[in-house]
Coordinates of C-alpha atoms in Angstrom, one line a residue:
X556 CA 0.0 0.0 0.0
X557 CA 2.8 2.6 0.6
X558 CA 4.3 1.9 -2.4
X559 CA 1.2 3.4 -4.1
X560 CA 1.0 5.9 -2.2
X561 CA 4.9 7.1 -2.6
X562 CA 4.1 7.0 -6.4
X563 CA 1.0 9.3 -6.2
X564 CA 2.9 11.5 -4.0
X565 CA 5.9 11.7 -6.2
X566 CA 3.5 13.2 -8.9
X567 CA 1.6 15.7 -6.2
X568 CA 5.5 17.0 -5.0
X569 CA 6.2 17.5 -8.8
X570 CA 3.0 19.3 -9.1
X571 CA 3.6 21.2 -5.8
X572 CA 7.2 22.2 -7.0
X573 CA 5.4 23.5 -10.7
X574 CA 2.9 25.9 -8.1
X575 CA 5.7 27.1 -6.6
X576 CA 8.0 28.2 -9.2
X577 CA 7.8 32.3 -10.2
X578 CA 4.4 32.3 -7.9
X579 CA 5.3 35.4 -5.7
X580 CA 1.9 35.7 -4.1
X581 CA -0.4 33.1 -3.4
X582 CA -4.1 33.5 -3.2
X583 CA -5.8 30.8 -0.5
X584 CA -9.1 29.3 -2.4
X585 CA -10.6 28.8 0.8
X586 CA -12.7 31.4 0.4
X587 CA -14.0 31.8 4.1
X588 CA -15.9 35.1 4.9
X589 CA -15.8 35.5 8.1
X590 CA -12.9 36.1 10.2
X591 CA -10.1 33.9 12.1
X592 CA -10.7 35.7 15.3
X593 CA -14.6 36.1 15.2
X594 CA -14.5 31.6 14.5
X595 CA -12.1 31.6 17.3
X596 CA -14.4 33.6 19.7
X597 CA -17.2 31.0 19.1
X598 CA -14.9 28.3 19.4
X599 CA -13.7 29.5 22.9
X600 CA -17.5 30.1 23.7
X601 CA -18.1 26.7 23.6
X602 CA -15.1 25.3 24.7
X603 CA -15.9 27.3 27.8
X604 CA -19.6 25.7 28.1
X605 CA -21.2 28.8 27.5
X606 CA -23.6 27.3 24.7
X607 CA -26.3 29.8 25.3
X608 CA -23.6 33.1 23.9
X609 CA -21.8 30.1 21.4
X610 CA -25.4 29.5 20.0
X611 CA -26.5 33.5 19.7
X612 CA -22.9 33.9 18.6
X613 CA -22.5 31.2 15.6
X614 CA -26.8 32.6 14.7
X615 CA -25.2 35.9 14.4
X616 CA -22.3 35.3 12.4
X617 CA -24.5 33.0 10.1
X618 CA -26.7 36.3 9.8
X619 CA -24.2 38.4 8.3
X620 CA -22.4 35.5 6.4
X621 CA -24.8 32.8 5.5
X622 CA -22.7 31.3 2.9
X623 CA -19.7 30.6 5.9
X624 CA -18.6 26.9 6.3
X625 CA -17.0 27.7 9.5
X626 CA -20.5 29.2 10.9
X627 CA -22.1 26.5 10.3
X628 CA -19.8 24.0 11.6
X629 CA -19.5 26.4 14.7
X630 CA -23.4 26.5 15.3
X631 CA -23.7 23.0 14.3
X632 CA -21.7 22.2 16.8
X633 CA -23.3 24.3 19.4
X634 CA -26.3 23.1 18.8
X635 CA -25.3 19.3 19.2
X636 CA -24.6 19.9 22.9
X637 CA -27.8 22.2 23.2
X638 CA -30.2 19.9 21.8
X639 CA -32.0 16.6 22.1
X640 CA -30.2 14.0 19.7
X641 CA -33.6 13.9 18.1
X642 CA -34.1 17.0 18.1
X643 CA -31.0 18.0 16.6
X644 CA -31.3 15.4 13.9
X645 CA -34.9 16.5 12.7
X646 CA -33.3 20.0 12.5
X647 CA -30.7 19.4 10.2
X648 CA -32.8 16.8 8.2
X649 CA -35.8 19.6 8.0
X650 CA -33.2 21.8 6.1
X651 CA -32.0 19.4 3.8
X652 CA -35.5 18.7 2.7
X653 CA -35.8 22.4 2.4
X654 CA -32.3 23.0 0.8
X655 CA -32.0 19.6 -1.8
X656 CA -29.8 21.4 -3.8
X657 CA -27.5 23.0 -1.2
X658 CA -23.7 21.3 -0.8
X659 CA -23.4 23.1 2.8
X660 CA -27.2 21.3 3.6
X661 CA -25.6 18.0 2.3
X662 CA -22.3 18.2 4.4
X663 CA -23.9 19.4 7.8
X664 CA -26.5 16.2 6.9
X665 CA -23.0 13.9 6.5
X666 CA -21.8 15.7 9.9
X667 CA -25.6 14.7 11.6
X668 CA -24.9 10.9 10.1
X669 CA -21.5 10.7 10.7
X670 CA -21.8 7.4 12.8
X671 CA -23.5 5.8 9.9
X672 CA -20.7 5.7 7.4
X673 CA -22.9 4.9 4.9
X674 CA -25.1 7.6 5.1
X675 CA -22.3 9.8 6.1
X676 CA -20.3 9.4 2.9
X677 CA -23.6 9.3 0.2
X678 CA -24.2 12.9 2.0
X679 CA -20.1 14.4 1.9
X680 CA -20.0 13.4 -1.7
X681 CA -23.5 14.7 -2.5
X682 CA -21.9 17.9 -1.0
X683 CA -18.5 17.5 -2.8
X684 CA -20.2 17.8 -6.1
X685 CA -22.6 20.3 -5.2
X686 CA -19.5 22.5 -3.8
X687 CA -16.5 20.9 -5.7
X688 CA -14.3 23.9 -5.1
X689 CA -15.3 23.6 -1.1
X690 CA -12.4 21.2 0.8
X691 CA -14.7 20.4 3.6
X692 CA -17.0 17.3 1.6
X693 CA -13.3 16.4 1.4
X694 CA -12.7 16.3 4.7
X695 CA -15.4 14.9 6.1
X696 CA -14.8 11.2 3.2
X697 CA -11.2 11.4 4.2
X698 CA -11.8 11.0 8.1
X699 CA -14.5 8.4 6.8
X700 CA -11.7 6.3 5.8
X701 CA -9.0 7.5 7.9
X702 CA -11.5 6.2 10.6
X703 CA -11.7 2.8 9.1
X704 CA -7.6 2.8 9.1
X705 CA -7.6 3.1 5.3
X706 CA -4.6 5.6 5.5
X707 CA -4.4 4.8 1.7
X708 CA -7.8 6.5 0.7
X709 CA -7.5 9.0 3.2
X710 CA -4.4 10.4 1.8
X711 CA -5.9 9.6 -1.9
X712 CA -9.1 11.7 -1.0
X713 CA -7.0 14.6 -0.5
X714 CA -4.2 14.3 -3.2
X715 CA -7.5 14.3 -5.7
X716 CA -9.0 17.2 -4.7
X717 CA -5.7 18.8 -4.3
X718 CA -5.6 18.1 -7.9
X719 CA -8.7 19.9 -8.5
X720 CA -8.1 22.6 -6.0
X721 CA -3.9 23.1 -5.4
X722 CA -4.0 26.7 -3.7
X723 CA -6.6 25.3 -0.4
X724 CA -4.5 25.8 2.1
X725 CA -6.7 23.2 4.1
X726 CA -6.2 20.8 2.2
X727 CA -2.6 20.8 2.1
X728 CA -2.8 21.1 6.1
X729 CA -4.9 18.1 6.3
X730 CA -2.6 15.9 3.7
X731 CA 0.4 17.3 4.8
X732 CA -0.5 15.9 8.7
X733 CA -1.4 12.6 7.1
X734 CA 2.0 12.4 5.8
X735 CA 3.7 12.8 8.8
X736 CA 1.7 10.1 10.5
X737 CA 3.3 7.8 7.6
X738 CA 6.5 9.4 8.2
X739 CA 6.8 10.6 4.7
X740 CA 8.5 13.9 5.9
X741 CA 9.7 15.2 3.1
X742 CA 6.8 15.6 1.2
X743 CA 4.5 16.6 4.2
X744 CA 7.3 19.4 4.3
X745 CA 6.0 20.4 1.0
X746 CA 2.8 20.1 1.2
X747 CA 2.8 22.4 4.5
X748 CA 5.6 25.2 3.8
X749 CA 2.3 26.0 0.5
X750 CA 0.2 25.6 3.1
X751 CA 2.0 28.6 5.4
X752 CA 2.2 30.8 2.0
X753 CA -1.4 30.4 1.4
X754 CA -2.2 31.2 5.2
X755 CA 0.4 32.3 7.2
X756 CA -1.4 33.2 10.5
X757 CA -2.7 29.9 10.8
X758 CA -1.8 28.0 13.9
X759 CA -2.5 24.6 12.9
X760 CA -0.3 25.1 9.9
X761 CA 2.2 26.6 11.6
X762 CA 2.4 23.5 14.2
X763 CA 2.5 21.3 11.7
X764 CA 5.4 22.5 9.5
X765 CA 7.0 23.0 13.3
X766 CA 6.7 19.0 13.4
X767 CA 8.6 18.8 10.4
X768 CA 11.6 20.8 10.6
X769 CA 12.1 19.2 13.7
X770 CA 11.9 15.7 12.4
X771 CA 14.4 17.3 9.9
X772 CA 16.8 18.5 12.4
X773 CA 15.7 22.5 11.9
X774 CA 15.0 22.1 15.9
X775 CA 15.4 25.2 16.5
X776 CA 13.4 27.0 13.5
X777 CA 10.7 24.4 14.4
X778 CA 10.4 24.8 18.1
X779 CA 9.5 28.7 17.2
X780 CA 6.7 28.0 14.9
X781 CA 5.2 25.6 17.6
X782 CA 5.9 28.2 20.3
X783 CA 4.1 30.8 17.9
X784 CA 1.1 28.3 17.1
X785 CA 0.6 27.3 20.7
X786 CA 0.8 31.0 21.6
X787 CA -2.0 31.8 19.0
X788 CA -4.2 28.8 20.5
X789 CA -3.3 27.2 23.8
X790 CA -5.8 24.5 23.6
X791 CA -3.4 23.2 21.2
X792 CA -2.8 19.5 23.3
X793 CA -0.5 18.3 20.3
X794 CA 1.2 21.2 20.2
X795 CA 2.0 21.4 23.4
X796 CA 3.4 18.1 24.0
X797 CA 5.2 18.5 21.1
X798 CA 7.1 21.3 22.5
X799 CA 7.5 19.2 25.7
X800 CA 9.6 16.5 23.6
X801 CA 11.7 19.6 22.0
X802 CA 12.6 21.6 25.2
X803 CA 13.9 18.3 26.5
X804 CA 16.0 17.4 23.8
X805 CA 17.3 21.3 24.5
X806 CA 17.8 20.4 27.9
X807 CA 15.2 22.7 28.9
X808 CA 14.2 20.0 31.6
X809 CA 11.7 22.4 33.3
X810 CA 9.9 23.5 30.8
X811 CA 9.6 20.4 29.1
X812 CA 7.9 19.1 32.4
X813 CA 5.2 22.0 32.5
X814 CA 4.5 21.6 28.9
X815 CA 4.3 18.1 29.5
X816 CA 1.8 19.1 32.8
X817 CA 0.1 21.3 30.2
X818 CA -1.0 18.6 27.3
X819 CA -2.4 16.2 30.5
X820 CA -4.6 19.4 31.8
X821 CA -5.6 19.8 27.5
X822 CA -6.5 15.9 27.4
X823 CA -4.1 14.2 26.2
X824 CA -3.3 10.8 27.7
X825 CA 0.1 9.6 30.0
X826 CA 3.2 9.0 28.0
X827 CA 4.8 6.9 30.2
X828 CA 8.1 7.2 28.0
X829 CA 7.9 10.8 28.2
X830 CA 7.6 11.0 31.8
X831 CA 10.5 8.4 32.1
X832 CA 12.8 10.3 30.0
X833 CA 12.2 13.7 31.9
X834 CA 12.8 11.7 34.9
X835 CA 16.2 10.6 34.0
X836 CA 17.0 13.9 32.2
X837 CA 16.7 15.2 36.1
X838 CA 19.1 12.4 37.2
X839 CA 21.6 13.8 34.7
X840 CA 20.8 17.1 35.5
X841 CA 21.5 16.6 39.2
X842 CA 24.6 14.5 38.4
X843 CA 25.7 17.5 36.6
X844 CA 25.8 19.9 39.8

């Protein structure tokens, strides 16, 4: 299986490289209206289990942009923790019968039926070719089968509509994490230093090229584009034990230990290894003195 997929990816790097050359400015086709720190705002509204202000918040951005993606993830969201399951489901069945022809009905529908992964895929790829230049349809069939542990078609999912769509920043995001997880580095590098040009101020980008350069010895460059992500979002678990594992190969023994602290307090499960090698970096450390 990796075999096929180092082939397709050999033709998306040459086809990432051809992007690249002579393009001094690149335009992100992710068109998303509203912006980062208004989706932020509702995100931390829920996150803070105010749903009552994330609802009126997500209702009001939905007002003034009712063609925003994010919106309607963010109140769809919202509204899953506010309402009865039933509830919840009639609502977004009600306006897909009202909205047949809508991709964004279609995807939120694939969101509702998600646990049904049959049901769930007929609805992303009824939204992917209702929206073909939207990467969320995309999304949504690539965790479909990144859930089922088909890394195969989860990386195809996105190198084909990468083909259709090679300036979505998103989309290189999402493929570029994939590849790390198969530890093809290199071309995740790729895939994610677009992904920065197309949206700098990103912090999910910026944490994942971090990843790479330091799985490509550029420690140092990458520990300041996690310390700049995690700064711009510090719910960031990943991110932060990420920069747990760097500041201890720096010696930075402390810090690595709060930041460590920090990814339990975010959710993030013990790593046993990661508390044993702070451990015996503290034995050294002593030794030293």
């Amino acid at each position: 299986m990796l075999r096929r997929v180092r082939l397709r990816l050999v033709a998306a790097a040459l086809g990432l490289l051809v992007i690249g050359c002579g393009a001094r400015a690149l335009q992100n086709s992710d068109a998303e209206p509203v912006l980062a720190a208004e989706l932020e705002a509702g995100r931390t509204l829920l996150a803070d289990g105010d749903v009552p202000a994330a609802v009126a918040h997500w209702q009001g951005l939905l007002t003034a942009h009712p063609d925003s993606w994010e919106a309607h993830r963010g109140l769809q969201d919202a509204l899953e923790v506010s309402l009865p399951a039933a509830e919840f489901e009639r609502h977004y069945r009600a306006q897909l019968d009202a909205n047949p022809g809508d991709g964004i009905a279609w995807y939120l529908w694939g969101r509702v039926r998600i646990d049904r992964a049959a049901e769930a895929r007929e609805a992303f790829e009824r939204a992917a070719s209702l929206s073909p230049m939207s990467p969320w349809p995309v999304v949504g069939l690539a965790y479909l089968s990144f859930r089922d542990g088909d890394l195969f078609l989860t990386v195809q999912a996105y190198e084909e509509a990468i083909e259709r769509m090679p300036r979505s920043a998103m989309l290189r995001l999402r493929l570029g994490n994939q590849l790390i997880n198969l530890k093809l580095v290199i071309e995740a590098q790729r895939h994610l230093e677009l992904a920065n040009r197309l949206d700098p101020d990103n912090p999910a980008v910026l944490a994942g090229l971090g990843k790479v350069y330091v799985q490509t010895d550029r420690t140092q460059e990458g520990a300041q584009l996690l310390e700049r992500a995690f700064a711009m979002d510090p719910r960031m678990s990943d991110v932060a034990l990420a920069l747990s594992e760097v500041y201890l190969r720096q010696r930075r023994v402390d810090e690595s230990e709060a930041m460590y602290r920090r990814s339990l307090e975010l959710g993030l499960p013990r790593d046993d290894a990661l508390v044993g090698a702070i451990r015996a970096a503290r034995v050294v450390e002593a030794a030293r003195r």
